Short mmCIF file of C-alpha atoms in Angstrom, two decimals:
data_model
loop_
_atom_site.label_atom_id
_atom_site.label_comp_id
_atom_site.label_asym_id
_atom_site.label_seq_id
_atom_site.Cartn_x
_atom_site.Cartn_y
_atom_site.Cartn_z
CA UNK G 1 -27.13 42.11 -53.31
CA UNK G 2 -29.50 40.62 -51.08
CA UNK G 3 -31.86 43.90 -51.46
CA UNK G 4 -32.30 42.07 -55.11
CA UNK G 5 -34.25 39.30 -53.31
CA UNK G 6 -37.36 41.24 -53.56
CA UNK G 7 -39.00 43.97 -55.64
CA UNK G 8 -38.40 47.98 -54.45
CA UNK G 9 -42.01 49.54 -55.16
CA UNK G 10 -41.91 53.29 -54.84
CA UNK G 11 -45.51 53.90 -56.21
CA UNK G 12 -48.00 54.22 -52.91
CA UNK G 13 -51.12 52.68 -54.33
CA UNK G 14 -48.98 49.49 -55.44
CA UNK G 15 -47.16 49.06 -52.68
CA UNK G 16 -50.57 49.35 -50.31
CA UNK G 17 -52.79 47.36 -52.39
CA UNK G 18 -50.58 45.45 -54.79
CA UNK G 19 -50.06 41.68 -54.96
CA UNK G 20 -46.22 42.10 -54.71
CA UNK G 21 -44.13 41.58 -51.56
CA UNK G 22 -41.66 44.54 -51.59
CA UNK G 23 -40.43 44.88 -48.06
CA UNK G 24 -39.33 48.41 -47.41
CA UNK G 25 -36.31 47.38 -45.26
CA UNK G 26 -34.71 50.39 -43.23
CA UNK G 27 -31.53 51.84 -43.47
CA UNK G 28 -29.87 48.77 -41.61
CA UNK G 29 -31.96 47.06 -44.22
CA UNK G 30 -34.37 45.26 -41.85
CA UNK G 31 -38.17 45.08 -41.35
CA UNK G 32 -39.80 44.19 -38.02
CA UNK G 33 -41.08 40.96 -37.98
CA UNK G 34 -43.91 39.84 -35.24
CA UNK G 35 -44.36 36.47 -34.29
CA UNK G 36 -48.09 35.33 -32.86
CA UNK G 37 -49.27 32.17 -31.83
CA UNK G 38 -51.43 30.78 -34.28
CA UNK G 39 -53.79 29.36 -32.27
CA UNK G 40 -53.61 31.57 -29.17
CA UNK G 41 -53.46 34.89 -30.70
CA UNK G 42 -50.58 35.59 -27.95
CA UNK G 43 -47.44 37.88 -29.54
CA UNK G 44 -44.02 35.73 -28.76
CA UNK G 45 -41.84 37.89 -30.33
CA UNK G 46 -40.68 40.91 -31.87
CA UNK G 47 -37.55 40.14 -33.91
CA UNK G 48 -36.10 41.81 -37.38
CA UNK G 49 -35.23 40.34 -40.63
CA UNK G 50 -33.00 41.71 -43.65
CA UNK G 51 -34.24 40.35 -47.40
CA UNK G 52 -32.02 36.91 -46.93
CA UNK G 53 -33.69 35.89 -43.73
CA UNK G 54 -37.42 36.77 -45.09
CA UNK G 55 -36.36 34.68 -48.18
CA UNK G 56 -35.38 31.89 -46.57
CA UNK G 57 -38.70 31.91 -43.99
CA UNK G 58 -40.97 32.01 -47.01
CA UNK G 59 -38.34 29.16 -48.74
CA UNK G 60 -38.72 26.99 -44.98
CA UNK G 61 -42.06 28.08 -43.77
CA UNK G 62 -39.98 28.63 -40.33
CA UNK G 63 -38.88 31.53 -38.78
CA UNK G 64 -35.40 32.91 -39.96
CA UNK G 65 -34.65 36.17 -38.31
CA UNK G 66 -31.55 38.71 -38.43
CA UNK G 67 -29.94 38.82 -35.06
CA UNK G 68 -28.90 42.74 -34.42
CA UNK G 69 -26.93 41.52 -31.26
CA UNK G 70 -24.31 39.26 -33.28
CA UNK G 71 -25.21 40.61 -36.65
CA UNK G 72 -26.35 37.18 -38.45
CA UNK G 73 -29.02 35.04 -39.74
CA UNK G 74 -30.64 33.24 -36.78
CA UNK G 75 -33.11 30.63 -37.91
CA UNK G 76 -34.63 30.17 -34.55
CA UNK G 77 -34.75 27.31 -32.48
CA UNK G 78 -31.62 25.99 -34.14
CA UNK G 79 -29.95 25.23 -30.86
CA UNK G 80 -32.70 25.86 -28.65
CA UNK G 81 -35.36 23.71 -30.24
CA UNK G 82 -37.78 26.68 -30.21
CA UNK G 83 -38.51 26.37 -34.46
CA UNK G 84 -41.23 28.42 -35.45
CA UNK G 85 -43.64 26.82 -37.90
CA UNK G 86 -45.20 29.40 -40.07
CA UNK G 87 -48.67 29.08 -40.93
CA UNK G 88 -49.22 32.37 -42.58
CA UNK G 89 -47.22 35.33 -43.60
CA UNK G 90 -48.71 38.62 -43.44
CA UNK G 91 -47.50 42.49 -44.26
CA UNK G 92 -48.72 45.61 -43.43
CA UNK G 93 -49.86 48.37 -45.51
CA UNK G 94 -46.90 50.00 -46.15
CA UNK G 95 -44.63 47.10 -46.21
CA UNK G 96 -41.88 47.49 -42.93
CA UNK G 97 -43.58 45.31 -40.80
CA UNK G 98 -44.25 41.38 -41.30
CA UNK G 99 -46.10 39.45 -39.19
CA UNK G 100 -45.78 35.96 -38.39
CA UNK G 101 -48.53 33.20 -37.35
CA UNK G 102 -46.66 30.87 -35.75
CA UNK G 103 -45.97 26.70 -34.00
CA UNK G 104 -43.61 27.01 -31.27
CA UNK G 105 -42.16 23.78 -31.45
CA UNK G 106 -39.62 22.24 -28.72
CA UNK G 107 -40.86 23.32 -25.42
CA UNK G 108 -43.20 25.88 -27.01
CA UNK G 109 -41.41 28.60 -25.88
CA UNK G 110 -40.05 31.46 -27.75
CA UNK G 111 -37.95 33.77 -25.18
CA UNK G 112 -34.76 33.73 -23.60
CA UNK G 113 -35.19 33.87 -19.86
CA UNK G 114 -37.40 31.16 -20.26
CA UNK G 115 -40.85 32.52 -20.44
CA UNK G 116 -43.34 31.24 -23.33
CA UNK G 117 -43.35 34.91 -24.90
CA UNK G 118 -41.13 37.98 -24.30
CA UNK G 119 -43.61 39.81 -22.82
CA UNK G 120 -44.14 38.43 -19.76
CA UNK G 121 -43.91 41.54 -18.05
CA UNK G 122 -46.85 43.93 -17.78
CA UNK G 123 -47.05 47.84 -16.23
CA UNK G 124 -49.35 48.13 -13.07
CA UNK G 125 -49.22 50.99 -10.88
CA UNK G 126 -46.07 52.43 -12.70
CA UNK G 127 -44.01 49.07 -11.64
CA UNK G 128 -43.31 45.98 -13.94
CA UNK G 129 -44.58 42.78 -12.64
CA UNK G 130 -43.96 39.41 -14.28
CA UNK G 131 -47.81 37.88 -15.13
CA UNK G 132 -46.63 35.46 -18.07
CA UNK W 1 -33.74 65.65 -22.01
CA UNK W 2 -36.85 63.26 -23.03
CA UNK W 3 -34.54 60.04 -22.43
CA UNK W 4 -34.76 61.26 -18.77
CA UNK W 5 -37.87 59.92 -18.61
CA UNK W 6 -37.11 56.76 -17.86
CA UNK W 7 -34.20 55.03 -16.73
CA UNK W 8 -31.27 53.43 -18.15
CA UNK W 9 -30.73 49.84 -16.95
CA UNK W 10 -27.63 48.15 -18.31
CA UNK W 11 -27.44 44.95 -15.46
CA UNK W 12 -28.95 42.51 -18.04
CA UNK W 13 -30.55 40.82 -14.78
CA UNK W 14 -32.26 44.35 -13.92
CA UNK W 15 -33.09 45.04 -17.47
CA UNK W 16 -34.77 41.15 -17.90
CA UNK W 17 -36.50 40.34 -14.34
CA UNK W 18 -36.91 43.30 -12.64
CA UNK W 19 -39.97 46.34 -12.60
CA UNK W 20 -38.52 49.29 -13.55
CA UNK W 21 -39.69 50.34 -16.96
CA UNK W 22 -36.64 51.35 -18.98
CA UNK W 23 -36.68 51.20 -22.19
CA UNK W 24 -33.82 50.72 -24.52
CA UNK W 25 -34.47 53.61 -27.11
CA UNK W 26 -32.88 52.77 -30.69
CA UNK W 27 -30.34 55.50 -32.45
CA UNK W 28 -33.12 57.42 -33.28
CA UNK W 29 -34.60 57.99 -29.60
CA UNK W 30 -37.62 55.21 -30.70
CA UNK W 31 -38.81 51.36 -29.12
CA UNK W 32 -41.17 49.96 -31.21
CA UNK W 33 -44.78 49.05 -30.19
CA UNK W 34 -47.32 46.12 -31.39
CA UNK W 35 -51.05 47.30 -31.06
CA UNK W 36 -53.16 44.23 -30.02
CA UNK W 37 -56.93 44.16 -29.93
CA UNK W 38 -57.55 43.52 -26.58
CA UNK W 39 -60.89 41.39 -27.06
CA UNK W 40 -59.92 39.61 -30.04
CA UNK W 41 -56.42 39.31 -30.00
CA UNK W 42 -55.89 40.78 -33.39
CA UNK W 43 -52.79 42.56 -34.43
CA UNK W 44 -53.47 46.00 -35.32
CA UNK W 45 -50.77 47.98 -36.68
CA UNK W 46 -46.45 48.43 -35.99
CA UNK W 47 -46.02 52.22 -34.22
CA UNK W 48 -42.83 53.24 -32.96
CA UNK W 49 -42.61 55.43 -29.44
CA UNK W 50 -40.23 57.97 -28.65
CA UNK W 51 -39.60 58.63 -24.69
CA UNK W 52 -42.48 61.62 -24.75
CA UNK W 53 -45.02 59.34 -26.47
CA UNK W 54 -44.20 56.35 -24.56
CA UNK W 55 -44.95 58.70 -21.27
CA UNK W 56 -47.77 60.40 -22.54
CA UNK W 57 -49.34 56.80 -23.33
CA UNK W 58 -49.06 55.92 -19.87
CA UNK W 59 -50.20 59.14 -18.81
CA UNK W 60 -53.95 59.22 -20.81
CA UNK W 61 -53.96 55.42 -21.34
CA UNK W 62 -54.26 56.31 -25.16
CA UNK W 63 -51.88 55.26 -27.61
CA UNK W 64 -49.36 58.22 -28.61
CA UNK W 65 -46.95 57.19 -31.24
CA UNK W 66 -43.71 59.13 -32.68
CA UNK W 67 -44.42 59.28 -36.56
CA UNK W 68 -41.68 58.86 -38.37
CA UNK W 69 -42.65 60.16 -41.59
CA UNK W 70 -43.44 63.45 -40.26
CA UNK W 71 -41.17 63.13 -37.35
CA UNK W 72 -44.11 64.49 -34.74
CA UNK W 73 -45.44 62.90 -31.69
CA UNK W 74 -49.06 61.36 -33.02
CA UNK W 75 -51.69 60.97 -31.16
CA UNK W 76 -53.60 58.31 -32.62
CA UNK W 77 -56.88 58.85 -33.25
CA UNK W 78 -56.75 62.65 -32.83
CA UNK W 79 -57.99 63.22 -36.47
CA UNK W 80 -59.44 60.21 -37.19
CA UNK W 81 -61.60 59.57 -34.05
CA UNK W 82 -59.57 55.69 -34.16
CA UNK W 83 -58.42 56.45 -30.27
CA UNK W 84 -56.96 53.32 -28.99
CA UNK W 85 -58.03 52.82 -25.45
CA UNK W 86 -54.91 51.22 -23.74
CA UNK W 87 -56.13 48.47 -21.50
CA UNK W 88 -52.56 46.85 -20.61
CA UNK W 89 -49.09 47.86 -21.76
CA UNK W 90 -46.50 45.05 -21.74
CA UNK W 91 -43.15 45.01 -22.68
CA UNK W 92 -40.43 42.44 -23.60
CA UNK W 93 -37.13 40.94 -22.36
CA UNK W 94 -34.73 43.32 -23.31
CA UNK W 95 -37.18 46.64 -23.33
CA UNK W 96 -36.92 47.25 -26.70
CA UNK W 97 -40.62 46.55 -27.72
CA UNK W 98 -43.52 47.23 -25.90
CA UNK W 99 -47.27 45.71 -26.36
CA UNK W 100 -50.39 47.43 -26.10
CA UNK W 101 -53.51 45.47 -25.82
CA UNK W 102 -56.08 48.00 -26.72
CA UNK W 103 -59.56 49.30 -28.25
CA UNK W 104 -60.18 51.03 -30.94
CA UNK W 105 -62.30 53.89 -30.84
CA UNK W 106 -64.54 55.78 -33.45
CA UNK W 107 -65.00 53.01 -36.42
CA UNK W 108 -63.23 50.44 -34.89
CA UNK W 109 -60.17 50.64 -37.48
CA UNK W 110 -56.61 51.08 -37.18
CA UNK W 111 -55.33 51.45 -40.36
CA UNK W 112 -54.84 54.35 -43.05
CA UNK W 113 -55.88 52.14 -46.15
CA UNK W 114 -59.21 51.43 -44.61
CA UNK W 115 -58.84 48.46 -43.06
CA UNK W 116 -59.49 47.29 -39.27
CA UNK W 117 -56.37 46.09 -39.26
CA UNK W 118 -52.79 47.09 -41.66
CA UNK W 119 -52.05 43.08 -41.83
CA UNK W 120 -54.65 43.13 -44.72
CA UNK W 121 -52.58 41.09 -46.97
CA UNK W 122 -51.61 37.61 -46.63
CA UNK W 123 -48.36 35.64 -48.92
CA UNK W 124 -50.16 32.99 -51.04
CA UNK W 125 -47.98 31.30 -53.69
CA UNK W 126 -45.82 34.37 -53.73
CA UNK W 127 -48.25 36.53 -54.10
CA UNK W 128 -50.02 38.91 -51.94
CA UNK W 129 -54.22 38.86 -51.09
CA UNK W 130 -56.09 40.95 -49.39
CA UNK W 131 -57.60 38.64 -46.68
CA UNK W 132 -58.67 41.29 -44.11
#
């Protein structure tokens, strides 16, 4: 039912260059979604949304994702504070992937553990190290 | 045999703070991975890695995808000269996504359509524009 939310576009050249949003959600029927800072460029977040949770981002303008861990909608920041303004929308070429410019509101963060992105962890030398 | 790679961390503790790379590979074998240009902070494209590609990555300090559409190990770049220099490789909380900050080689683009970038096309009123 909520596949209905949005157009399916099978047709290559409309789905790359047409004016329609027709996600191509995947067999769990979910696209990626990437959050970035939209002022700092910096990625916060890779999260995943089925067609209800895209809907009701575009209805909110914030960020309502599809949690894979407990299988529901999870408009972020709900209990943590952490909302997600969206500023702008984006999709990529062949539709499974949006991306997200974003306002971090409440502390500004956007992860878990407590860091201001998820990827606060970078390879050096074959070894993680934490450079946030 | 490729999963052996890398190694499998289920301590959430281990998996979140500490510097072993060990990626949490989906069903299908794959993490997925955000291309970032490294000098101007643009997202470039969505990729997904399997456990080969992810190594080989590391290996040349080129990005090496797992195409899913034609279920190979890609080399980006190898036919179309758009090498992506890897100058950091990141990943998140719970290893499931990993972040390259790169540079694109050869006409500076990422994206099959033509574009520098596959997050050509922005939602305005419901509709989508091309706003490279």
């Amino acid at each position: 039912m909520t596949q209905a939310l949005f157009p399916t576009i099978t047709d290559k050249g409309a789905l790359e260059r047409g004016d329609a949003l027709a996600p191509r959600f995947d067999a769990n029927g979910l696209v990626a979604a990437i959050a970035q800072h939209a002022e700092t460029g910096e990625i916060l977040m890779l999260g995943y949304m089925n067609a209800e949770s895209l809907a009701r981002t575009l209805e909110i303008g914030e960020a309502v994702y599809f949690s894979r861990s407990r299988n529901e909608i999870w408009h972020k920041g709900a209990t943590s504070g952490q909302i997600q303004t969206v500023l702008e929308l984006r999709v990529d070429c062949d539709q499974d992937c949006v991306l997200l410019k974003v306002l971090p509101q409440g502390d500004g963060g956007a992860c878990h553990v407590g860091f201001r992105s998820c990827f606060y962890r970078v390879m050096v030398d074959g070894k993680l190290v934490e450079r946030p």
